[in-house]
PDB file of C-alpha atoms in Angstrom:
ATOM      1  CA  MET R 204      28.377 -10.607  10.072  1.00 53.00           C
ATOM      2  CA  MET R 205      30.783 -12.038   7.512  1.00 50.00           C
ATOM      3  CA  PHE R 206      30.183 -11.397   3.817  1.00 53.00           C
ATOM      4  CA  ASP R 207      30.539 -14.023   1.142  1.00 52.00           C
ATOM      5  CA  LYS R 208      33.916 -13.148  -0.390  1.00 49.00           C
ATOM      6  CA  ALA R 209      33.020 -15.281  -3.413  1.00 42.00           C
ATOM      7  CA  ASP R 210      30.735 -12.428  -4.453  1.00 50.00           C
ATOM      8  CA  SER R 211      33.800 -10.322  -5.212  1.00 46.00           C
ATOM      9  CA  ARG R 212      34.619 -12.752  -8.021  1.00 42.00           C
ATOM     10  CA  ILE R 213      31.295 -12.073  -9.741  1.00 51.00           C
ATOM     11  CA  GLY R 214      31.543  -8.302  -9.700  1.00 66.00           C
ATOM     12  CA  ILE R 215      30.481  -7.379  -6.150  1.00 74.00           C
ATOM     13  CA  PRO R 216      33.615  -6.309  -4.257  1.00 85.00           C
ATOM     14  CA  LEU R 217      33.665  -6.459  -0.475  1.00 89.00           C
ATOM     15  CA  TYR R 218      33.517  -2.697   0.033  1.00 90.00           C
ATOM     16  CA  ARG R 219      30.265  -2.549  -1.988  1.00 87.00           C
ATOM     17  CA  GLN R 220      28.830  -5.327   0.166  1.00 88.00           C
ATOM     18  CA  VAL R 221      29.689  -3.307   3.265  1.00 92.00           C
ATOM     19  CA  TYR R 222      28.263  -0.170   1.621  1.00 89.00           C
ATOM     20  CA  SER R 223      24.997  -1.971   0.839  1.00 86.00           C
ATOM     21  CA  MET R 224      24.617  -3.378   4.339  1.00 89.00           C
ATOM     22  CA  LEU R 225      25.337  -0.029   6.004  1.00 92.00           C
ATOM     23  CA  LEU R 226      22.925   1.750   3.660  1.00 87.00           C
ATOM     24  CA  GLN R 227      20.228  -0.812   4.401  1.00 84.00           C
ATOM     25  CA  LYS R 228      20.669  -0.247   8.142  1.00 89.00           C
ATOM     26  CA  ILE R 229      20.453   3.536   7.600  1.00 87.00           C
ATOM     27  CA  LEU R 230      17.310   3.346   5.470  1.00 82.00           C
ATOM     28  CA  ASP R 231      15.757   0.941   7.986  1.00 83.00           C
ATOM     29  CA  CYS R 232      16.532   3.514  10.732  1.00 85.00           C
ATOM     30  CA  GLU R 233      18.750   1.105  12.648  1.00 91.00           C
ATOM     31  CA  TYR R 234      21.266   3.935  12.375  1.00 92.00           C
ATOM     32  CA  LYS R 235      19.114   7.034  12.766  1.00 89.00           C
ATOM     33  CA  SER R 236      19.535  10.479  11.280  1.00 87.00           C
ATOM     34  CA  GLY R 237      21.788  12.648  13.442  1.00 89.00           C
ATOM     35  CA  CYS R 238      23.498   9.676  15.086  1.00 91.00           C
ATOM     36  CA  LEU R 239      27.008   8.350  14.554  1.00 93.00           C
ATOM     37  CA  LEU R 240      27.856   5.108  12.811  1.00 94.00           C
ATOM     38  CA  PRO R 241      29.850   2.592  14.830  1.00 94.00           C
ATOM     39  CA  SER R 242      33.590   3.198  14.671  1.00 93.00           C
ATOM     40  CA  GLU R 243      35.653   1.789  11.822  1.00 93.00           C
ATOM     41  CA  LYS R 244      37.206  -0.692  14.249  1.00 93.00           C
ATOM     42  CA  ILE R 245      33.790  -2.003  15.342  1.00 94.00           C
ATOM     43  CA  LEU R 246      32.584  -2.256  11.725  1.00 94.00           C
ATOM     44  CA  GLU R 247      35.806  -4.016  10.753  1.00 93.00           C
ATOM     45  CA  GLU R 248      35.121  -6.669  13.396  1.00 93.00           C
ATOM     46  CA  GLN R 249      31.378  -6.816  12.678  1.00 91.00           C
ATOM     47  CA  PHE R 250      31.831  -7.486   8.953  1.00 92.00           C
ATOM     48  CA  ALA R 251      35.115  -9.437   9.242  1.00 92.00           C
ATOM     49  CA  VAL R 252      36.817  -7.250   6.636  1.00 93.00           C
ATOM     50  CA  SER R 253      39.837  -4.966   6.600  1.00 94.00           C
ATOM     51  CA  ARG R 254      39.869  -1.362   7.821  1.00 93.00           C
ATOM     52  CA  ILE R 255      40.569  -0.257   4.229  1.00 94.00           C
ATOM     53  CA  THR R 256      37.380  -2.011   3.041  1.00 94.00           C
ATOM     54  CA  VAL R 257      35.273  -0.319   5.737  1.00 94.00           C
ATOM     55  CA  ARG R 258      36.843   3.062   5.002  1.00 94.00           C
ATOM     56  CA  ARG R 259      36.160   2.794   1.272  1.00 95.00           C
ATOM     57  CA  ALA R 260      32.506   1.867   1.919  1.00 93.00           C
ATOM     58  CA  ILE R 261      32.091   4.884   4.209  1.00 94.00           C
ATOM     59  CA  ASP R 262      33.833   7.134   1.668  1.00 93.00           C
ATOM     60  CA  ASP R 263      31.254   6.070  -0.936  1.00 89.00           C
ATOM     61  CA  LEU R 264      28.390   6.721   1.485  1.00 89.00           C
ATOM     62  CA  GLN R 265      29.764  10.212   2.025  1.00 88.00           C
ATOM     63  CA  LYS R 266      30.166  10.760  -1.716  1.00 85.00           C
ATOM     64  CA  ASP R 267      26.481   9.880  -2.107  1.00 80.00           C
ATOM     65  CA  GLN R 268      25.647  12.397   0.681  1.00 79.00           C
ATOM     66  CA  ILE R 269      24.230   9.739   2.981  1.00 86.00           C
ATOM     67  CA  VAL R 270      26.771  10.232   5.789  1.00 89.00           C
ATOM     68  CA  LEU R 271      29.303  12.902   6.755  1.00 91.00           C
ATOM     69  CA  LYS R 272      32.742  12.081   8.174  1.00 92.00           C
ATOM     70  CA  GLN R 273      33.744  14.445  10.967  1.00 90.00           C
ATOM     71  CA  PRO R 274      37.408  14.215  12.001  1.00 88.00           C
ATOM     72  CA  GLY R 275      37.811  13.552  15.696  1.00 87.00           C
ATOM     73  CA  ILE R 276      34.110  12.846  16.135  1.00 90.00           C
ATOM     74  CA  GLY R 277      33.013  10.026  13.804  1.00 92.00           C
ATOM     75  CA  THR R 278      30.674   9.459  10.861  1.00 94.00           C
ATOM     76  CA  LEU R 279      27.315  11.199  11.101  1.00 91.00           C
ATOM     77  CA  VAL R 280      24.161   9.796   9.474  1.00 91.00           C
ATOM     78  CA  LEU R 281      22.619  12.666   7.501  1.00 85.00           C
ATOM     79  CA  ASP R 282      19.149  11.256   6.836  1.00 77.00           C
ATOM     80  CA  ASN R 283      17.168   8.054   6.570  1.00 72.00           C
ATOM     81  CA  LYS R 284      15.542   8.905   3.225  1.00 75.00           C
ATOM     82  CA  ILE R 285      16.722   8.074  -0.285  1.00 71.00           C
ATOM     83  CA  PRO R 286      18.781  11.037  -1.547  1.00 66.00           C
ATOM     84  CA  LEU R 287      18.220  12.281  -5.087  1.00 65.00           C
ATOM     85  CA  GLN R 288      20.809  14.702  -6.432  1.00 58.00           C
ATOM     86  CA  LEU R 289      19.780  17.415  -8.889  1.00 56.00           C
ATOM     87  CA  SER R 290      23.130  17.851 -10.588  1.00 54.00           C
ATOM     88  CA  ALA R 291      22.872  16.308 -14.054  1.00 58.00           C
ATOM     89  CA  VAL R 292      20.436  15.405 -16.818  1.00 58.00           C
ATOM     90  CA  SER R 293      19.771  11.740 -16.152  1.00 59.00           C
ATOM     91  CA  GLY R 294      17.091   9.103 -16.270  1.00 60.00           C
ATOM     92  CA  PHE R 295      15.733   7.263 -13.259  1.00 59.00           C
ATOM     93  CA  ARG R 296      18.314   4.473 -13.424  1.00 57.00           C
ATOM     94  CA  ASP R 297      21.296   6.836 -13.341  1.00 58.00           C
ATOM     95  CA  GLU R 298      19.635   9.150 -10.818  1.00 60.00           C
ATOM     96  CA  ASN R 299      19.547   6.194  -8.427  1.00 60.00           C
ATOM     97  CA  LYS R 300      22.806   4.555  -9.493  1.00 60.00           C
ATOM     98  CA  HIS R 301      24.061   4.272  -5.904  1.00 59.00           C
ATOM     99  CA  LEU R 302      20.967   2.143  -5.110  1.00 64.00           C
ATOM    100  CA  SER R 303      21.119  -0.066  -8.192  1.00 64.00           C
ATOM    101  CA  GLU R 304      21.230  -3.261  -6.115  1.00 67.00           C
ATOM    102  CA  TRP R 305      17.692  -2.586  -4.898  1.00 71.00           C
ATOM    103  CA  MET R 306      16.016  -0.374  -7.485  1.00 77.00           C
ATOM    104  CA  THR R 307      13.834  -1.932 -10.197  1.00 82.00           C
ATOM    105  CA  SER R 308      10.980  -0.884 -12.480  1.00 84.00           C
ATOM    106  CA  GLY R 309       7.623  -2.392 -13.305  1.00 90.00           C
ATOM    107  CA  LEU R 310       5.900  -1.578 -16.587  1.00 93.00           C
ATOM    108  CA  ILE R 311       2.303  -0.374 -16.450  1.00 95.00           C
ATOM    109  CA  SER R 312       1.956   0.596 -20.116  1.00 95.00           C
ATOM    110  CA  CYS R 313       3.738   2.019 -23.137  1.00 94.00           C
ATOM    111  CA  GLU R 314       1.398   3.143 -25.886  1.00 94.00           C
ATOM    112  CA  LEU R 315       0.972   5.692 -28.638  1.00 95.00           C
ATOM    113  CA  VAL R 316      -1.471   8.433 -27.700  1.00 95.00           C
ATOM    114  CA  THR R 317      -2.681  11.802 -28.906  1.00 95.00           C
ATOM    115  CA  PRO R 318      -1.161  14.303 -26.457  1.00 94.00           C
ATOM    116  CA  ASP R 319      -3.310  16.743 -24.540  1.00 94.00           C
ATOM    117  CA  LEU R 320      -2.741  20.477 -24.876  1.00 94.00           C
ATOM    118  CA  LYS R 321      -0.226  20.639 -22.036  1.00 94.00           C
ATOM    119  CA  VAL R 322       1.998  17.917 -23.521  1.00 95.00           C
ATOM    120  CA  GLN R 323       1.616  19.389 -27.029  1.00 95.00           C
ATOM    121  CA  THR R 324       2.790  22.746 -25.719  1.00 94.00           C
ATOM    122  CA  TYR R 325       5.760  21.437 -23.766  1.00 94.00           C
ATOM    123  CA  LEU R 326       6.944  19.210 -26.635  1.00 95.00           C
ATOM    124  CA  GLN R 327       6.122  21.813 -29.308  1.00 94.00           C
ATOM    125  CA  LEU R 328       3.846  19.445 -31.234  1.00 94.00           C
ATOM    126  CA  SER R 329       0.761  19.820 -33.368  1.00 90.00           C
ATOM    127  CA  ALA R 330      -2.586  18.246 -32.555  1.00 84.00           C
ATOM    128  CA  GLN R 331      -1.916  15.560 -35.208  1.00 89.00           C
ATOM    129  CA  ASP R 332       1.397  14.415 -33.733  1.00 93.00           C
ATOM    130  CA  LYS R 333       1.548  11.194 -31.740  1.00 95.00           C
ATOM    131  CA  VAL R 334       3.607  10.582 -28.615  1.00 96.00           C
ATOM    132  CA  TYR R 335       4.570   7.534 -26.616  1.00 96.00           C
ATOM    133  CA  CYS R 336       3.205   7.549 -23.091  1.00 96.00           C
ATOM    134  CA  LEU R 337       5.396   5.355 -20.883  1.00 96.00           C
ATOM    135  CA  GLN R 338       4.145   4.585 -17.373  1.00 96.00           C
ATOM    136  CA  ARG R 339       6.197   2.665 -14.831  1.00 94.00           C
ATOM    137  CA  ILE R 340       6.265   1.915 -11.124  1.00 93.00           C
ATOM    138  CA  ARG R 341       9.574   2.278  -9.283  1.00 89.00           C
ATOM    139  CA  TYR R 342      10.381  -0.290  -6.599  1.00 88.00           C
ATOM    140  CA  PHE R 343      12.901  -0.086  -3.790  1.00 82.00           C
ATOM    141  CA  ARG R 344      13.556  -3.507  -2.251  1.00 78.00           C
ATOM    142  CA  GLY R 345      10.190  -4.606  -3.638  1.00 83.00           C
ATOM    143  CA  GLU R 346       8.240  -1.658  -2.197  1.00 87.00           C
ATOM    144  CA  ASN R 347       6.383   0.833  -4.411  1.00 91.00           C
ATOM    145  CA  VAL R 348       8.175   4.171  -4.000  1.00 90.00           C
ATOM    146  CA  GLY R 349       7.606   6.077  -7.248  1.00 92.00           C
ATOM    147  CA  PHE R 350       5.355   6.453 -10.267  1.00 95.00           C
ATOM    148  CA  HIS R 351       6.861   7.712 -13.523  1.00 94.00           C
ATOM    149  CA  ARG R 352       5.004   8.921 -16.618  1.00 96.00           C
ATOM    150  CA  ALA R 353       7.073  10.007 -19.635  1.00 96.00           C
ATOM    151  CA  TYR R 354       5.886  11.436 -22.951  1.00 97.00           C
ATOM    152  CA  PHE R 355       8.213  11.492 -25.964  1.00 96.00           C
ATOM    153  CA  PRO R 356       7.486  12.128 -29.674  1.00 95.00           C
ATOM    154  CA  LYS R 357       6.978   9.127 -31.938  1.00 94.00           C
ATOM    155  CA  ASN R 358       9.158  10.660 -34.658  1.00 91.00           C
ATOM    156  CA  LEU R 359      12.212  10.718 -32.385  1.00 91.00           C
ATOM    157  CA  VAL R 360      12.746   7.041 -31.580  1.00 90.00           C
ATOM    158  CA  THR R 361      11.855   3.517 -32.575  1.00 89.00           C
ATOM    159  CA  VAL R 362      10.702   1.503 -29.566  1.00 92.00           C
ATOM    160  CA  PRO R 363      11.465  -2.215 -29.962  1.00 91.00           C
ATOM    161  CA  GLU R 364       8.631  -4.569 -29.107  1.00 90.00           C
ATOM    162  CA  ASN R 365       8.568  -5.440 -25.379  1.00 90.00           C
ATOM    163  CA  TYR R 366      11.600  -3.185 -24.773  1.00 93.00           C
ATOM    164  CA  PHE R 367      10.234  -1.726 -21.546  1.00 91.00           C
ATOM    165  CA  LYS R 368       9.182  -5.077 -20.130  1.00 89.00           C
ATOM    166  CA  ASP R 369      12.820  -5.447 -19.086  1.00 87.00           C
ATOM    167  CA  LYS R 370      12.900  -4.078 -15.528  1.00 80.00           C
ATOM    168  CA  ASN R 371      16.274  -2.441 -16.235  1.00 81.00           C
ATOM    169  CA  ALA R 372      15.268  -0.842 -19.560  1.00 87.00           C
ATOM    170  CA  SER R 373      16.401   2.782 -19.865  1.00 88.00           C
ATOM    171  CA  LEU R 374      14.568   5.404 -21.896  1.00 91.00           C
ATOM    172  CA  TYR R 375      17.741   7.485 -22.081  1.00 91.00           C
ATOM    173  CA  ASP R 376      19.670   4.502 -23.476  1.00 91.00           C
ATOM    174  CA  LEU R 377      16.949   4.215 -26.115  1.00 93.00           C
ATOM    175  CA  PHE R 378      17.279   7.919 -26.905  1.00 92.00           C
ATOM    176  CA  ARG R 379      21.029   7.615 -27.363  1.00 92.00           C
ATOM    177  CA  SER R 380      20.741   4.520 -29.563  1.00 92.00           C
ATOM    178  CA  ASN R 381      18.511   6.599 -31.851  1.00 92.00           C
ATOM    179  CA  GLY R 382      20.982   9.470 -31.946  1.00 92.00           C
ATOM    180  CA  VAL R 383      18.981  11.643 -29.532  1.00 92.00           C
ATOM    181  CA  ILE R 384      21.248  13.014 -26.800  1.00 90.00           C
ATOM    182  CA  PRO R 385      19.634  14.540 -23.676  1.00 90.00           C
ATOM    183  CA  HIS R 386      21.512  17.760 -22.928  1.00 90.00           C
ATOM    184  CA  GLU R 387      19.576  20.011 -20.555  1.00 92.00           C
ATOM    185  CA  ALA R 388      16.324  20.045 -18.630  1.00 90.00           C
ATOM    186  CA  ASP R 389      13.920  22.335 -16.822  1.00 91.00           C
ATOM    187  CA  GLU R 390      12.466  20.883 -13.622  1.00 90.00           C
ATOM    188  CA  ARG R 391       9.793  21.944 -11.208  1.00 91.00           C
ATOM    189  CA  ILE R 392       9.308  20.177  -7.864  1.00 90.00           C
ATOM    190  CA  SER R 393       6.427  20.578  -5.450  1.00 92.00           C
ATOM    191  CA  ALA R 394       4.688  18.754  -2.610  1.00 92.00           C
ATOM    192  CA  ILE R 395       1.110  17.754  -3.389  1.00 94.00           C
ATOM    193  CA  LEU R 396      -1.580  15.458  -2.071  1.00 94.00           C
ATOM    194  CA  PRO R 397      -1.996  12.335  -4.229  1.00 94.00           C
ATOM    195  CA  THR R 398      -4.978  11.562  -6.406  1.00 95.00           C
ATOM    196  CA  GLU R 399      -6.730   8.225  -5.966  1.00 95.00           C
ATOM    197  CA  THR R 400      -4.765   6.868  -8.948  1.00 95.00           C
ATOM    198  CA  ILE R 401      -1.409   7.841  -7.418  1.00 96.00           C
ATOM    199  CA  GLN R 402      -2.491   6.485  -4.028  1.00 96.00           C
ATOM    200  CA  GLY R 403      -3.103   3.139  -5.696  1.00 95.00           C
ATOM    201  CA  TYR R 404       0.211   3.116  -7.547  1.00 95.00           C
ATOM    202  CA  LEU R 405       2.223   4.005  -4.425  1.00 95.00           C
ATOM    203  CA  ASN R 406       0.156   2.101  -1.843  1.00 94.00           C
ATOM    204  CA  ILE R 407      -0.371   5.191   0.316  1.00 93.00           C
ATOM    205  CA  ASP R 408      -3.369   6.971   1.816  1.00 93.00           C
ATOM    206  CA  SER R 409      -4.757  10.341   0.848  1.00 91.00           C
ATOM    207  CA  CYS R 410      -3.073  12.153   3.754  1.00 92.00           C
ATOM    208  CA  MET R 411       0.512  11.413   2.722  1.00 92.00           C
ATOM    209  CA  PRO R 412       2.013  14.155   0.521  1.00 93.00           C
ATOM    210  CA  VAL R 413       4.077  13.137  -2.489  1.00 94.00           C
ATOM    211  CA  LEU R 414       7.019  14.848  -4.142  1.00 91.00           C
ATOM    212  CA  PHE R 415       5.833  15.783  -7.623  1.00 94.00           C
ATOM    213  CA  LYS R 416       8.371  16.558 -10.322  1.00 92.00           C
ATOM    214  CA  GLU R 417       7.752  17.831 -13.847  1.00 94.00           C
ATOM    215  CA  ARG R 418      10.681  17.836 -16.249  1.00 93.00           C
ATOM    216  CA  LYS R 419      11.136  19.049 -19.822  1.00 95.00           C
ATOM    217  CA  THR R 420      14.262  17.603 -21.433  1.00 95.00           C
ATOM    218  CA  PHE R 421      15.996  19.087 -24.466  1.00 95.00           C
ATOM    219  CA  SER R 422      18.604  17.938 -26.982  1.00 92.00           C
ATOM    220  CA  TYR R 423      21.774  19.858 -27.836  1.00 88.00           C
ATOM    221  CA  LYS R 424      19.794  21.823 -30.426  1.00 86.00           C
ATOM    222  CA  HIS R 425      17.278  22.732 -27.711  1.00 90.00           C
ATOM    223  CA  ILE R 426      14.638  20.503 -29.269  1.00 93.00           C
ATOM    224  CA  PRO R 427      12.208  19.155 -26.631  1.00 95.00           C
ATOM    225  CA  ILE R 428      12.528  15.375 -26.490  1.00 95.00           C
ATOM    226  CA  GLU R 429      10.670  14.406 -23.321  1.00 96.00           C
ATOM    227  CA  PHE R 430       8.099  15.598 -20.819  1.00 96.00           C
ATOM    228  CA  VAL R 431       7.977  13.690 -17.541  1.00 95.00           C
ATOM    229  CA  GLU R 432       5.691  13.586 -14.514  1.00 96.00           C
ATOM    230  CA  ILE R 433       7.152  11.780 -11.500  1.00 93.00           C
ATOM    231  CA  TYR R 434       5.570  11.109  -8.109  1.00 95.00           C
ATOM    232  CA  TYR R 435       7.766   9.996  -5.197  1.00 93.00           C
ATOM    233  CA  ARG R 436       6.720   8.975  -1.717  1.00 91.00           C
ATOM    234  CA  SER R 437       7.691  11.799   0.617  1.00 88.00           C
ATOM    235  CA  ASP R 438       8.469   9.376   3.448  1.00 85.00           C
ATOM    236  CA  LYS R 439      11.105   7.674   1.269  1.00 82.00           C
ATOM    237  CA  TYR R 440      12.734  10.461  -0.762  1.00 79.00           C
ATOM    238  CA  GLN R 441      14.350  13.841  -0.417  1.00 74.00           C
ATOM    239  CA  TYR R 442      16.052  16.047  -2.999  1.00 70.00           C
ATOM    240  CA  GLU R 443      19.541  17.437  -2.571  1.00 67.00           C
ATOM    241  CA  VAL R 444      20.949  20.335  -4.570  1.00 68.00           C
ATOM    242  CA  LYS R 445      24.574  21.459  -4.713  1.00 67.00           C
ATOM    243  CA  ILE R 446      24.871  25.237  -4.963  1.00 69.00           C
ATOM    244  CA  LEU R 447      28.134  26.845  -6.087  1.00 64.00           C
ATOM    245  CA  GLU R 448      29.150  30.477  -5.769  1.00 67.00           C
ATOM    246  CA  GLN R 449      29.054  32.268  -9.099  1.00 62.00           C
ATOM    247  CA  ASP R 450      32.263  34.067  -9.999  1.00 60.00           C
ATOM    248  CA  SER R 451      32.011  37.829  -9.976  1.00 46.00           C
ATOM    249  CA  ILE R 452      32.028  39.416 -13.410  1.00 48.00           C
TER     250      ILE R 452
END
């Protein structure tokens, strides 16, 4: 399959085209978990590109922990689910940066509400304080894969009219433009059975577990700026954590 080299002139270099096509084949299980990718020579001929282009695409897949290069053996497919790395404080867009060609958002609602006791407690608010409640669906290649609900205090940011109707709108960009810098977060992840509401948002049945994530995000001054509830389809996502050895004291 030959790629359109004209795309490289509009910001999509050939190695990213190869990356995208290989990733699509992996996520579609054409290349299954635990199996080897075709050799670089075969991919070079298949995509009608140079060996350097193929190698750079595979290097990026390895960097995103989708494949693992094994000298003398080949390139192993690690998994056929979307990997999410827990290594930095980031919003949904940046968390899925390596899938930006296919990831979009759909706005359900963004409205001012009186927070319940749980949200008040996590955001350290009084009963009189108002918060924005932002609800969005996450799509991967047009398929519902996640539901995202974020609460953030009204006194922190000014939300422009229709801002979140843009499918690429970023809450963290909005924070930064208002001088609010996300610095650290506490997260809790569990597997749960979906409610009827979540089933409807994700187009799944009641028997499919979902990955449920709660996150409290803080500024540099350790002021709570956001409380988030996220539901991901367990057949589409998995979390990956890098663990480093702590130096002895």
